[in-house]
PDB file of C-alpha atoms in Angstrom:
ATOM      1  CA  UNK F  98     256.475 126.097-154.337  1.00 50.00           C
ATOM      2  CA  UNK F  99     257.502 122.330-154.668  1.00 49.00           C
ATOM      3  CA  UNK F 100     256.871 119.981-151.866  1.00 48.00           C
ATOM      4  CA  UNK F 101     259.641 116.924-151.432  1.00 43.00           C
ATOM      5  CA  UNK F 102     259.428 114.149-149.101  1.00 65.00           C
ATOM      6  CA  UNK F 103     260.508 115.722-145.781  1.00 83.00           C
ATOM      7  CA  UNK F 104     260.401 119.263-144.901  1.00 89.00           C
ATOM      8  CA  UNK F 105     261.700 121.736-141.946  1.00 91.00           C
ATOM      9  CA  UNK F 106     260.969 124.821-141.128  1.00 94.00           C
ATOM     10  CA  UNK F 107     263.491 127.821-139.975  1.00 96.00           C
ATOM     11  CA  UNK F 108     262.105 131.445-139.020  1.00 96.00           C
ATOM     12  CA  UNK F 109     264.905 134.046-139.871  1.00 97.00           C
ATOM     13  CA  UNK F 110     264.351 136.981-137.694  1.00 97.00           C
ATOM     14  CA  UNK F 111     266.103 140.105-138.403  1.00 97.00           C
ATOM     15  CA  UNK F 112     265.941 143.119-136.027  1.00 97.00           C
ATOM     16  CA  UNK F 113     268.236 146.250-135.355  1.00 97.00           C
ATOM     17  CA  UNK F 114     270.497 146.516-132.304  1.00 95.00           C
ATOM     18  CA  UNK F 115     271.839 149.677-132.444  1.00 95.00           C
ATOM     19  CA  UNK F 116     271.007 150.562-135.899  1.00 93.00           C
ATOM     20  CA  UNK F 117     272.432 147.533-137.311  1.00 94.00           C
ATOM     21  CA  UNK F 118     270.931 144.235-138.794  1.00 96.00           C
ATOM     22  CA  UNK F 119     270.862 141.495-136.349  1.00 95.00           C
ATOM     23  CA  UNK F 120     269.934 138.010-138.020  1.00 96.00           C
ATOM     24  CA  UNK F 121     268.436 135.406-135.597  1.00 95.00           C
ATOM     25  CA  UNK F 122     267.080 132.276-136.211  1.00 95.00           C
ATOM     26  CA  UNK F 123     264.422 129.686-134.795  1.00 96.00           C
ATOM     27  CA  UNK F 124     263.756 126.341-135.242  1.00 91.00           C
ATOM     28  CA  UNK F 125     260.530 124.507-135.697  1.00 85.00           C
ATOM     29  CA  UNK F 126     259.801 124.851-131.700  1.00 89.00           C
ATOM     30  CA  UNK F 127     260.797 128.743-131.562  1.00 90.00           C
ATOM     31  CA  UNK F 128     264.403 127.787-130.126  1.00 93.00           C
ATOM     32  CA  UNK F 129     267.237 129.830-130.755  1.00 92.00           C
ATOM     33  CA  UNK F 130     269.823 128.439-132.500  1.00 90.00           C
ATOM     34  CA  UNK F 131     272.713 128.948-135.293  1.00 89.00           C
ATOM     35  CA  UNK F 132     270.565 128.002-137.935  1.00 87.00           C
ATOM     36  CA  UNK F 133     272.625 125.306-139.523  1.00 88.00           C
ATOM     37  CA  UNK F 134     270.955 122.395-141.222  1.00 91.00           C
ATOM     38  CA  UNK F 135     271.761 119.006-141.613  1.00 90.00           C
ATOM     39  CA  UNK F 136     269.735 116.840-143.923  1.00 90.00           C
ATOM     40  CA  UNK F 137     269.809 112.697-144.034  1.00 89.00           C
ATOM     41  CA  UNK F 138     266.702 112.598-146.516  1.00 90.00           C
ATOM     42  CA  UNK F 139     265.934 114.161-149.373  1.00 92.00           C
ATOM     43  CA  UNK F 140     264.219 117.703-147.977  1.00 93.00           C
ATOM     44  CA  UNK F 141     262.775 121.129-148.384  1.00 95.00           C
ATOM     45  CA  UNK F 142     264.366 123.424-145.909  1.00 95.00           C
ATOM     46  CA  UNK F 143     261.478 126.513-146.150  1.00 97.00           C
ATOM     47  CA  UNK F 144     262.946 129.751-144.158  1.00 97.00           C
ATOM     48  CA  UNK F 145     260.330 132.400-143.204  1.00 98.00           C
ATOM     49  CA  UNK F 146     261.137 135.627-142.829  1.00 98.00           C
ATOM     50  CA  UNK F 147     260.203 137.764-139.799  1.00 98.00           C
ATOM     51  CA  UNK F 148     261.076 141.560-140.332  1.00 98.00           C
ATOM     52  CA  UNK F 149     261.172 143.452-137.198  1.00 98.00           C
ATOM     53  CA  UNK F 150     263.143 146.226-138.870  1.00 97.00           C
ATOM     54  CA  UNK F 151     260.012 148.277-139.858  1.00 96.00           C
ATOM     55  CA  UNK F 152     262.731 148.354-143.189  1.00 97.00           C
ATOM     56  CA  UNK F 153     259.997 146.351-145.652  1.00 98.00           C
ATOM     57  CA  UNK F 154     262.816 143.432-145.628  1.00 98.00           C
ATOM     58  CA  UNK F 155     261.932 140.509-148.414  1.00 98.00           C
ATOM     59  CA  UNK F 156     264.126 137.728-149.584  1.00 98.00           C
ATOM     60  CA  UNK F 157     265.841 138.183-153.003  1.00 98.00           C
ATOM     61  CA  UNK F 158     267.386 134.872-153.103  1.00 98.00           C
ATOM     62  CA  UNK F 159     270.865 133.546-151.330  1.00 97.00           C
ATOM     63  CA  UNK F 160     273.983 133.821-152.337  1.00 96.00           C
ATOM     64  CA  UNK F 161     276.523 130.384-152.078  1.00 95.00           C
ATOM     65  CA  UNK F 162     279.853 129.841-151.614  1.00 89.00           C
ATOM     66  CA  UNK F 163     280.049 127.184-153.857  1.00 91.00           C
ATOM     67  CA  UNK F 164     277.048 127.190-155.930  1.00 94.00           C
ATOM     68  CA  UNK F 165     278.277 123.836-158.232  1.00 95.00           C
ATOM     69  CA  UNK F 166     279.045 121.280-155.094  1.00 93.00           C
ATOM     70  CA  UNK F 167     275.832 119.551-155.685  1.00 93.00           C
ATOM     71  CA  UNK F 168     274.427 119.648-151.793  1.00 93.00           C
ATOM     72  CA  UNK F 169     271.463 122.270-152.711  1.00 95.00           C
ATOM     73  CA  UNK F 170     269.941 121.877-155.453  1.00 95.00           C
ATOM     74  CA  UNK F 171     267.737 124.602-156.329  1.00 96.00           C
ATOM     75  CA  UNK F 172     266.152 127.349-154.456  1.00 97.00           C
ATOM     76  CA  UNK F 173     262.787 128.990-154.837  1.00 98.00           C
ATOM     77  CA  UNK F 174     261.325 132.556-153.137  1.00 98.00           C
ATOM     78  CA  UNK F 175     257.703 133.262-152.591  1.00 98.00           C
ATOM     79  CA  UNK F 176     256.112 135.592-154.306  1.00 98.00           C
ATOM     80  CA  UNK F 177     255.479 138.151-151.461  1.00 98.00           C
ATOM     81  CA  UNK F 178     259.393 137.516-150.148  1.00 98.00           C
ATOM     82  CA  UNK F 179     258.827 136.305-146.974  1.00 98.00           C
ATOM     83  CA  UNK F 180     259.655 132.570-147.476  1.00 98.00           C
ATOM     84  CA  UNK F 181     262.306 131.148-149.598  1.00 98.00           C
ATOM     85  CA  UNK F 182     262.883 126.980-149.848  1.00 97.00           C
ATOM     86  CA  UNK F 183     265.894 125.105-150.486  1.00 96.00           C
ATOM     87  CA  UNK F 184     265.135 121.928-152.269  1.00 95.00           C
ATOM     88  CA  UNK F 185     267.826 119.434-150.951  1.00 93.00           C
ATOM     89  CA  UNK F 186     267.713 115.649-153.019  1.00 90.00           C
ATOM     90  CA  UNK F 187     270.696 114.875-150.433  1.00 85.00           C
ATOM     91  CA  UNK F 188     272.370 113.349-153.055  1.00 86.00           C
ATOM     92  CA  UNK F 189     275.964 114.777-152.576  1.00 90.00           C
ATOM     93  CA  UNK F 190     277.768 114.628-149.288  1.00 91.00           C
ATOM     94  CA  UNK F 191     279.261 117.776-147.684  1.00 92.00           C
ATOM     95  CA  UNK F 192     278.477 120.864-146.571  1.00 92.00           C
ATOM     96  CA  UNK F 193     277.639 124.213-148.337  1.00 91.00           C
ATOM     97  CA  UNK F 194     277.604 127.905-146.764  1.00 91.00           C
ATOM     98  CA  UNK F 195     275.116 130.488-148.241  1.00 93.00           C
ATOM     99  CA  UNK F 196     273.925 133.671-147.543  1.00 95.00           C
ATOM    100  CA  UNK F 197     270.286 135.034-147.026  1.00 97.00           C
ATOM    101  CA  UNK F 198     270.214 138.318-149.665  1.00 98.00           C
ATOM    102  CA  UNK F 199     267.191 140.775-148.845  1.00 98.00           C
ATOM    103  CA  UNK F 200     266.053 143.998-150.667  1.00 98.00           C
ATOM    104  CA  UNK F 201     264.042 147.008-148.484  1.00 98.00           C
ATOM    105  CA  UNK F 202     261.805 149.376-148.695  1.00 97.00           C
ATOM    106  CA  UNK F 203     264.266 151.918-147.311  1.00 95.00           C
ATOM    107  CA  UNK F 204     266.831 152.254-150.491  1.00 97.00           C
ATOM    108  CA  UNK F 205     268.059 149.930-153.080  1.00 97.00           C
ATOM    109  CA  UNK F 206     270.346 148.354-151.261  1.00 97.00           C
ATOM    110  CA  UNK F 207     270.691 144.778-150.082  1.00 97.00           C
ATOM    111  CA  UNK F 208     271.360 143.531-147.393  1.00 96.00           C
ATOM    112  CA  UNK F 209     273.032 140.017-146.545  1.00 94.00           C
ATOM    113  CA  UNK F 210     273.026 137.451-144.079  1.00 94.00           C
ATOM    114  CA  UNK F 211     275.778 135.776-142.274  1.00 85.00           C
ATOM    115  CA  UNK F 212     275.870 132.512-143.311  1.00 76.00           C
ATOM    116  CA  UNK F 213     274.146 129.389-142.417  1.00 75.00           C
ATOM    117  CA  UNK F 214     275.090 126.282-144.135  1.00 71.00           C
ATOM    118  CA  UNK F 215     273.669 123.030-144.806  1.00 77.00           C
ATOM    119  CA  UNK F 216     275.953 119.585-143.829  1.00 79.00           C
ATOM    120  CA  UNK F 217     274.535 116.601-145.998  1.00 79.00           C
ATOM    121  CA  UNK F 218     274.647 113.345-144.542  1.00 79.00           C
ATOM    122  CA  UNK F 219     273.192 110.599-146.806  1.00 77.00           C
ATOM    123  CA  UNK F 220     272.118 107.812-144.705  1.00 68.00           C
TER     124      UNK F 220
END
């Protein structure tokens, strides 16, 4: 997976409450927080999925809002699903709101994320 000059890590965790899909996320310290991004420098934002569904959850890819604004500028999953990076030149102010799309192991369905965005702020 490509490397650029910075990089941060986010762990997405997704567990069920009461049957349902509950998406968490950490930052590098294991804090909870909204998992929101803002870059200054071009970056590699690498999110690592944690499954504790017992569902076989993997990333497919994500889904944008506006996949042509210019603030992300490619994505990449690992092979085994469990990571996927967000290469991030920081190039184009603004923000951009995405969501995480998984498959399972349970049925052919996919499941998405609520969405997370990433706020460019060239220096």
């Amino acid at each position: 997976m490509p490397n650029t000059q910075a990089t941060e890590l986010v762990k997405v965790v997704v567990s069920l409450v009461n049957g349902e899909p509950a998406f968490n996320y950490l930052n590098s310290e294991g804090q909870q927080y909204d998992g929101d991004v803002t870059v200054t420098q071009a970056e590699t934002i690498t999110y690592q999925l944690i499954d504790d569904t017992g569902r076989g959850l993997k990333f497919a890819g994500a889904g944008f809002l506006t996949p042509f604004d210019g603030v992300i500028d490619s994505i990449e999953v690992s092979p085994d699903g469990m990571q996927l990076q967000m290469i991030d030149t920081d190039q184009t102010p603004g923000t951009t709101k995405f969501q995480f799309i998984l498959t399972n192991s349970s049925n052919n369905l996919f499941l998405i994320s609520p969405d997370p965005q990433v706020v460019n702020e060239p220096k």
